């Protein structure tokens, strides 16, 4: 596959960690054979995992090329279910999916108001769970950022910032998973709608 061939070793390792952790989270949430919104879906790198778990997926991406690639990656009954749309205005009625998953988006430099809009929109279209990834600072990354004065696109979030933004949304934190403690900033957070036990 073209995307796999151009990856560096560290990217391959991160993807492997993500695949294992997402499988663990989806299983813990009992989402096998459920329906899921994947936004942004990118080129559909999680599609084989979703298919193995029997999850029906709709992939959404702002980039039409990514949505097209995701359509090509999806398997089985969900082959045609990728589309181009904005996460700020998802084209679905309320509670369309058992869960919504949003990986590698909220760590970008959005304002607090934009982050809140994203969480509320994901909560609106989900019946049960919202699964997100954010970046939390680690000691290793803080040292690297100290020596690299060039500001990147990544905006790490503290635990307190996460709690505050979630508190303002229609969600609450159920569980938090580090992708690789002390080695990588990416952290996965499972959120539930407040009326779900």
PDB file of C-alpha atoms in Angstrom:
ATOM      1  CA  UNK A   1       0.000   0.000   0.000  1.00  0.00           C
ATOM      2  CA  UNK A   2       1.282   3.465  -0.932  1.00  0.00           C
ATOM      3  CA  UNK A   3       0.634   5.015   2.493  1.00  0.00           C
ATOM      4  CA  UNK A   4       2.438   2.201   4.333  1.00  0.00           C
ATOM      5  CA  UNK A   5       5.441   2.286   2.006  1.00  0.00           C
ATOM      6  CA  UNK A   6       6.222   5.944   2.696  1.00  0.00           C
ATOM      7  CA  UNK A   7       6.150   5.692   6.495  1.00  0.00           C
ATOM      8  CA  UNK A   8       9.172   6.028   8.751  1.00  0.00           C
ATOM      9  CA  UNK A   9       9.829   3.377  11.392  1.00  0.00           C
ATOM     10  CA  UNK A  10       8.536   5.620  14.186  1.00  0.00           C
ATOM     11  CA  UNK A  11       5.284   6.173  12.266  1.00  0.00           C
ATOM     12  CA  UNK A  12       4.879   2.432  11.759  1.00  0.00           C
ATOM     13  CA  UNK A  13       5.404   1.873  15.498  1.00  0.00           C
ATOM     14  CA  UNK A  14       2.873   4.588  16.445  1.00  0.00           C
ATOM     15  CA  UNK A  15       0.304   3.154  14.035  1.00  0.00           C
ATOM     16  CA  UNK A  16       0.836  -0.341  15.507  1.00  0.00           C
ATOM     17  CA  UNK A  17       0.290   1.048  19.020  1.00  0.00           C
ATOM     18  CA  UNK A  18      -2.806   2.936  17.895  1.00  0.00           C
ATOM     19  CA  UNK A  19      -4.326  -0.119  16.206  1.00  0.00           C
ATOM     20  CA  UNK A  20      -3.855  -2.237  19.347  1.00  0.00           C
ATOM     21  CA  UNK A  21      -5.213   0.452  21.648  1.00  0.00           C
ATOM     22  CA  UNK A  22      -8.238   1.283  19.477  1.00  0.00           C
ATOM     23  CA  UNK A  23      -9.116  -2.420  19.321  1.00  0.00           C
ATOM     24  CA  UNK A  24      -8.873  -2.617  23.120  1.00  0.00           C
ATOM     25  CA  UNK A  25     -11.072   0.471  23.561  1.00  0.00           C
ATOM     26  CA  UNK A  26     -13.725  -0.654  21.080  1.00  0.00           C
ATOM     27  CA  UNK A  27     -13.887  -4.052  22.757  1.00  0.00           C
ATOM     28  CA  UNK A  28     -14.098  -2.488  26.242  1.00  0.00           C
ATOM     29  CA  UNK A  29     -17.013  -0.346  25.009  1.00  0.00           C
ATOM     30  CA  UNK A  30     -18.665  -3.457  23.513  1.00  0.00           C
ATOM     31  CA  UNK A  31     -18.893  -1.830  20.104  1.00  0.00           C
ATOM     32  CA  UNK A  32     -18.337  -5.011  18.103  1.00  0.00           C
ATOM     33  CA  UNK A  33     -21.114  -5.259  15.498  1.00  0.00           C
ATOM     34  CA  UNK A  34     -22.166  -1.690  16.293  1.00  0.00           C
ATOM     35  CA  UNK A  35     -22.092   1.389  14.100  1.00  0.00           C
ATOM     36  CA  UNK A  36     -19.382   4.013  14.263  1.00  0.00           C
ATOM     37  CA  UNK A  37     -18.591   7.437  12.853  1.00  0.00           C
ATOM     38  CA  UNK A  38     -14.871   7.844  12.061  1.00  0.00           C
ATOM     39  CA  UNK A  39     -13.980  11.532  11.667  1.00  0.00           C
ATOM     40  CA  UNK A  40     -11.556  12.498  10.269  1.00  0.00           C
ATOM     41  CA  UNK A  41     -11.171   9.122   8.603  1.00  0.00           C
ATOM     42  CA  UNK A  42      -8.057  10.002   6.589  1.00  0.00           C
ATOM     43  CA  UNK A  43      -7.273   7.306   4.055  1.00  0.00           C
ATOM     44  CA  UNK A  44      -9.127   4.702   6.138  1.00  0.00           C
ATOM     45  CA  UNK A  45      -6.216   3.104   7.995  1.00  0.00           C
ATOM     46  CA  UNK A  46      -8.524   1.703  10.706  1.00  0.00           C
ATOM     47  CA  UNK A  47     -10.972   0.192   8.186  1.00  0.00           C
ATOM     48  CA  UNK A  48      -9.473  -3.351   8.349  1.00  0.00           C
ATOM     49  CA  UNK A  49      -9.687  -3.280  12.164  1.00  0.00           C
ATOM     50  CA  UNK A  50     -13.305  -2.093  12.084  1.00  0.00           C
ATOM     51  CA  UNK A  51     -14.135  -4.833   9.568  1.00  0.00           C
ATOM     52  CA  UNK A  52     -12.551  -7.543  11.755  1.00  0.00           C
ATOM     53  CA  UNK A  53     -14.729  -6.382  14.655  1.00  0.00           C
ATOM     54  CA  UNK A  54     -17.856  -6.383  12.496  1.00  0.00           C
ATOM     55  CA  UNK A  55     -18.361  -2.641  13.001  1.00  0.00           C
ATOM     56  CA  UNK A  56     -20.358  -0.719  10.418  1.00  0.00           C
ATOM     57  CA  UNK A  57     -18.482   2.514   9.755  1.00  0.00           C
ATOM     58  CA  UNK A  58     -19.180   5.841   8.114  1.00  0.00           C
ATOM     59  CA  UNK A  59     -15.950   7.706   7.420  1.00  0.00           C
ATOM     60  CA  UNK A  60     -15.944  11.493   7.109  1.00  0.00           C
ATOM     61  CA  UNK A  61     -13.060  13.715   6.080  1.00  0.00           C
ATOM     62  CA  UNK A  62     -12.824  17.348   5.010  1.00  0.00           C
ATOM     63  CA  UNK A  63     -10.395  16.391   2.228  1.00  0.00           C
ATOM     64  CA  UNK A  64     -12.250  14.807  -0.749  1.00  0.00           C
ATOM     65  CA  UNK A  65      -9.134  12.806  -1.709  1.00  0.00           C
ATOM     66  CA  UNK A  66      -8.969  11.245   1.766  1.00  0.00           C
ATOM     67  CA  UNK A  67     -12.692  10.402   1.700  1.00  0.00           C
ATOM     68  CA  UNK A  68     -12.208   8.694  -1.669  1.00  0.00           C
ATOM     69  CA  UNK A  69      -9.213   6.695  -0.401  1.00  0.00           C
ATOM     70  CA  UNK A  70     -11.206   5.687   2.691  1.00  0.00           C
ATOM     71  CA  UNK A  71     -14.011   4.414   0.451  1.00  0.00           C
ATOM     72  CA  UNK A  72     -11.481   2.226  -1.339  1.00  0.00           C
ATOM     73  CA  UNK A  73     -10.109   0.915   1.979  1.00  0.00           C
ATOM     74  CA  UNK A  74     -13.445   0.014   3.564  1.00  0.00           C
ATOM     75  CA  UNK A  75     -14.593  -3.553   3.389  1.00  0.00           C
ATOM     76  CA  UNK A  76     -17.896  -5.388   3.197  1.00  0.00           C
ATOM     77  CA  UNK A  77     -21.214  -3.595   3.530  1.00  0.00           C
ATOM     78  CA  UNK A  78     -19.625  -0.229   4.371  1.00  0.00           C
ATOM     79  CA  UNK A  79     -17.799   0.058   1.021  1.00  0.00           C
ATOM     80  CA  UNK A  80     -19.805   3.112  -0.096  1.00  0.00           C
ATOM     81  CA  UNK A  81     -19.937   4.842   3.270  1.00  0.00           C
ATOM     82  CA  UNK A  82     -17.318   7.584   3.179  1.00  0.00           C
ATOM     83  CA  UNK A  83     -18.070  11.225   2.542  1.00  0.00           C
ATOM     84  CA  UNK A  84     -16.593  14.686   2.536  1.00  0.00           C
ATOM     85  CA  UNK A  85     -17.901  16.950   5.320  1.00  0.00           C
ATOM     86  CA  UNK A  86     -16.775  19.232   8.143  1.00  0.00           C
ATOM     87  CA  UNK A  87     -16.647  18.060  11.730  1.00  0.00           C
ATOM     88  CA  UNK A  88     -18.097  21.441  12.690  1.00  0.00           C
ATOM     89  CA  UNK A  89     -21.378  20.562  10.961  1.00  0.00           C
ATOM     90  CA  UNK A  90     -21.807  16.821  10.518  1.00  0.00           C
ATOM     91  CA  UNK A  91     -24.581  15.859   8.062  1.00  0.00           C
ATOM     92  CA  UNK A  92     -26.298  13.362  10.383  1.00  0.00           C
ATOM     93  CA  UNK A  93     -29.354  13.463  12.606  1.00  0.00           C
ATOM     94  CA  UNK A  94     -28.959  13.257  16.381  1.00  0.00           C
ATOM     95  CA  UNK A  95     -27.851   9.890  17.796  1.00  0.00           C
ATOM     96  CA  UNK A  96     -27.090   8.325  14.404  1.00  0.00           C
ATOM     97  CA  UNK A  97     -24.236   6.129  15.686  1.00  0.00           C
ATOM     98  CA  UNK A  98     -23.403   3.981  18.707  1.00  0.00           C
ATOM     99  CA  UNK A  99     -20.131   5.903  18.919  1.00  0.00           C
ATOM    100  CA  UNK A 100     -18.010   8.524  17.219  1.00  0.00           C
ATOM    101  CA  UNK A 101     -14.231   8.291  17.070  1.00  0.00           C
ATOM    102  CA  UNK A 102     -11.943  11.252  16.410  1.00  0.00           C
ATOM    103  CA  UNK A 103      -8.221  10.451  16.213  1.00  0.00           C
ATOM    104  CA  UNK A 104      -5.368  12.904  15.541  1.00  0.00           C
ATOM    105  CA  UNK A 105      -7.468  16.038  15.251  1.00  0.00           C
ATOM    106  CA  UNK A 106      -7.961  17.689  18.639  1.00  0.00           C
ATOM    107  CA  UNK A 107      -4.201  17.983  19.181  1.00  0.00           C
ATOM    108  CA  UNK A 108      -4.044  20.603  16.421  1.00  0.00           C
ATOM    109  CA  UNK A 109      -4.123  24.309  17.202  1.00  0.00           C
ATOM    110  CA  UNK A 110      -7.866  24.822  17.602  1.00  0.00           C
ATOM    111  CA  UNK A 111      -9.265  27.475  19.910  1.00  0.00           C
ATOM    112  CA  UNK A 112     -11.101  26.366  23.049  1.00  0.00           C
ATOM    113  CA  UNK A 113     -14.393  27.348  21.381  1.00  0.00           C
ATOM    114  CA  UNK A 114     -13.577  25.202  18.338  1.00  0.00           C
ATOM    115  CA  UNK A 115     -12.649  22.223  20.529  1.00  0.00           C
ATOM    116  CA  UNK A 116     -15.936  22.582  22.379  1.00  0.00           C
ATOM    117  CA  UNK A 117     -17.892  22.741  19.104  1.00  0.00           C
ATOM    118  CA  UNK A 118     -16.159  19.554  17.928  1.00  0.00           C
ATOM    119  CA  UNK A 119     -16.976  17.677  21.150  1.00  0.00           C
ATOM    120  CA  UNK A 120     -20.595  18.833  21.123  1.00  0.00           C
ATOM    121  CA  UNK A 121     -21.039  17.824  17.504  1.00  0.00           C
ATOM    122  CA  UNK A 122     -19.553  14.371  18.170  1.00  0.00           C
ATOM    123  CA  UNK A 123     -21.829  14.025  21.215  1.00  0.00           C
ATOM    124  CA  UNK A 124     -24.856  15.064  19.178  1.00  0.00           C
ATOM    125  CA  UNK A 125     -24.475  12.305  16.573  1.00  0.00           C
ATOM    126  CA  UNK A 126     -23.515   9.581  19.104  1.00  0.00           C
ATOM    127  CA  UNK A 127     -25.898   7.481  21.148  1.00  0.00           C
ATOM    128  CA  UNK A 128     -23.328   6.187  23.630  1.00  0.00           C
ATOM    129  CA  UNK A 129     -19.627   7.023  23.311  1.00  0.00           C
ATOM    130  CA  UNK A 130     -17.253   9.611  21.940  1.00  0.00           C
ATOM    131  CA  UNK A 131     -13.658   8.398  21.620  1.00  0.00           C
ATOM    132  CA  UNK A 132     -11.018  11.070  21.046  1.00  0.00           C
ATOM    133  CA  UNK A 133      -7.272  11.388  21.050  1.00  0.00           C
ATOM    134  CA  UNK A 134      -5.465  14.395  22.478  1.00  0.00           C
ATOM    135  CA  UNK A 135      -1.821  15.123  23.161  1.00  0.00           C
ATOM    136  CA  UNK A 136      -0.621  15.389  26.761  1.00  0.00           C
ATOM    137  CA  UNK A 137       2.868  16.692  27.449  1.00  0.00           C
ATOM    138  CA  UNK A 138       5.505  14.178  28.544  1.00  0.00           C
ATOM    139  CA  UNK A 139       8.920  14.867  30.063  1.00  0.00           C
ATOM    140  CA  UNK A 140      10.651  13.593  26.913  1.00  0.00           C
ATOM    141  CA  UNK A 141       8.602  15.821  24.627  1.00  0.00           C
ATOM    142  CA  UNK A 142       9.008  18.845  26.886  1.00  0.00           C
ATOM    143  CA  UNK A 143      12.797  18.531  26.598  1.00  0.00           C
ATOM    144  CA  UNK A 144      12.561  18.136  22.811  1.00  0.00           C
ATOM    145  CA  UNK A 145      10.267  21.157  22.522  1.00  0.00           C
ATOM    146  CA  UNK A 146      12.651  23.211  24.688  1.00  0.00           C
ATOM    147  CA  UNK A 147      15.478  22.662  22.201  1.00  0.00           C
ATOM    148  CA  UNK A 148      13.244  23.076  19.152  1.00  0.00           C
ATOM    149  CA  UNK A 149      12.153  26.711  19.041  1.00  0.00           C
ATOM    150  CA  UNK A 150      10.055  26.213  15.890  1.00  0.00           C
ATOM    151  CA  UNK A 151       6.383  26.115  16.864  1.00  0.00           C
ATOM    152  CA  UNK A 152       4.649  23.092  15.407  1.00  0.00           C
ATOM    153  CA  UNK A 153       1.050  22.355  14.592  1.00  0.00           C
ATOM    154  CA  UNK A 154       0.679  20.314  17.784  1.00  0.00           C
ATOM    155  CA  UNK A 155      -0.907  21.945  20.826  1.00  0.00           C
ATOM    156  CA  UNK A 156      -0.613  19.651  23.870  1.00  0.00           C
ATOM    157  CA  UNK A 157      -3.464  19.792  26.354  1.00  0.00           C
ATOM    158  CA  UNK A 158      -3.140  19.457  30.114  1.00  0.00           C
ATOM    159  CA  UNK A 159      -5.426  17.124  32.061  1.00  0.00           C
ATOM    160  CA  UNK A 160      -7.105  20.179  33.571  1.00  0.00           C
ATOM    161  CA  UNK A 161      -7.754  21.682  30.137  1.00  0.00           C
ATOM    162  CA  UNK A 162      -9.240  18.371  29.039  1.00  0.00           C
ATOM    163  CA  UNK A 163     -11.498  18.198  32.098  1.00  0.00           C
ATOM    164  CA  UNK A 164     -12.644  21.789  31.549  1.00  0.00           C
ATOM    165  CA  UNK A 165     -13.536  21.337  27.885  1.00  0.00           C
ATOM    166  CA  UNK A 166     -15.345  18.059  28.590  1.00  0.00           C
ATOM    167  CA  UNK A 167     -17.229  19.646  31.498  1.00  0.00           C
ATOM    168  CA  UNK A 168     -18.650  22.274  29.117  1.00  0.00           C
ATOM    169  CA  UNK A 169     -19.783  19.662  26.607  1.00  0.00           C
ATOM    170  CA  UNK A 170     -22.590  17.142  26.983  1.00  0.00           C
ATOM    171  CA  UNK A 171     -20.034  14.478  27.871  1.00  0.00           C
ATOM    172  CA  UNK A 172     -18.091  13.088  30.809  1.00  0.00           C
ATOM    173  CA  UNK A 173     -14.816  11.195  31.020  1.00  0.00           C
ATOM    174  CA  UNK A 174     -15.162   7.432  31.376  1.00  0.00           C
ATOM    175  CA  UNK A 175     -11.555   6.333  30.883  1.00  0.00           C
ATOM    176  CA  UNK A 176      -8.145   7.580  29.721  1.00  0.00           C
ATOM    177  CA  UNK A 177      -5.471   5.513  27.955  1.00  0.00           C
ATOM    178  CA  UNK A 178      -1.891   6.581  27.200  1.00  0.00           C
ATOM    179  CA  UNK A 179      -0.615   5.402  23.843  1.00  0.00           C
ATOM    180  CA  UNK A 180       2.902   4.859  25.228  1.00  0.00           C
ATOM    181  CA  UNK A 181       3.566   6.362  28.633  1.00  0.00           C
ATOM    182  CA  UNK A 182       6.595   8.715  28.738  1.00  0.00           C
ATOM    183  CA  UNK A 183       7.359   8.016  25.064  1.00  0.00           C
ATOM    184  CA  UNK A 184       4.472   9.562  23.140  1.00  0.00           C
ATOM    185  CA  UNK A 185       2.090  12.416  23.894  1.00  0.00           C
ATOM    186  CA  UNK A 186      -0.970  10.825  22.299  1.00  0.00           C
ATOM    187  CA  UNK A 187      -3.671   9.943  24.806  1.00  0.00           C
ATOM    188  CA  UNK A 188      -7.035   8.341  24.075  1.00  0.00           C
ATOM    189  CA  UNK A 189     -10.091   9.410  26.032  1.00  0.00           C
ATOM    190  CA  UNK A 190     -13.413   7.583  26.169  1.00  0.00           C
ATOM    191  CA  UNK A 191     -16.285   9.954  26.837  1.00  0.00           C
ATOM    192  CA  UNK A 192     -19.902   9.077  27.555  1.00  0.00           C
ATOM    193  CA  UNK A 193     -23.074  11.079  27.266  1.00  0.00           C
ATOM    194  CA  UNK A 194     -24.098  12.152  30.747  1.00  0.00           C
ATOM    195  CA  UNK A 195     -27.300  10.135  30.808  1.00  0.00           C
ATOM    196  CA  UNK A 196     -25.473   6.863  29.954  1.00  0.00           C
ATOM    197  CA  UNK A 197     -24.518   4.728  32.986  1.00  0.00           C
TER     198      UNK A 197
END
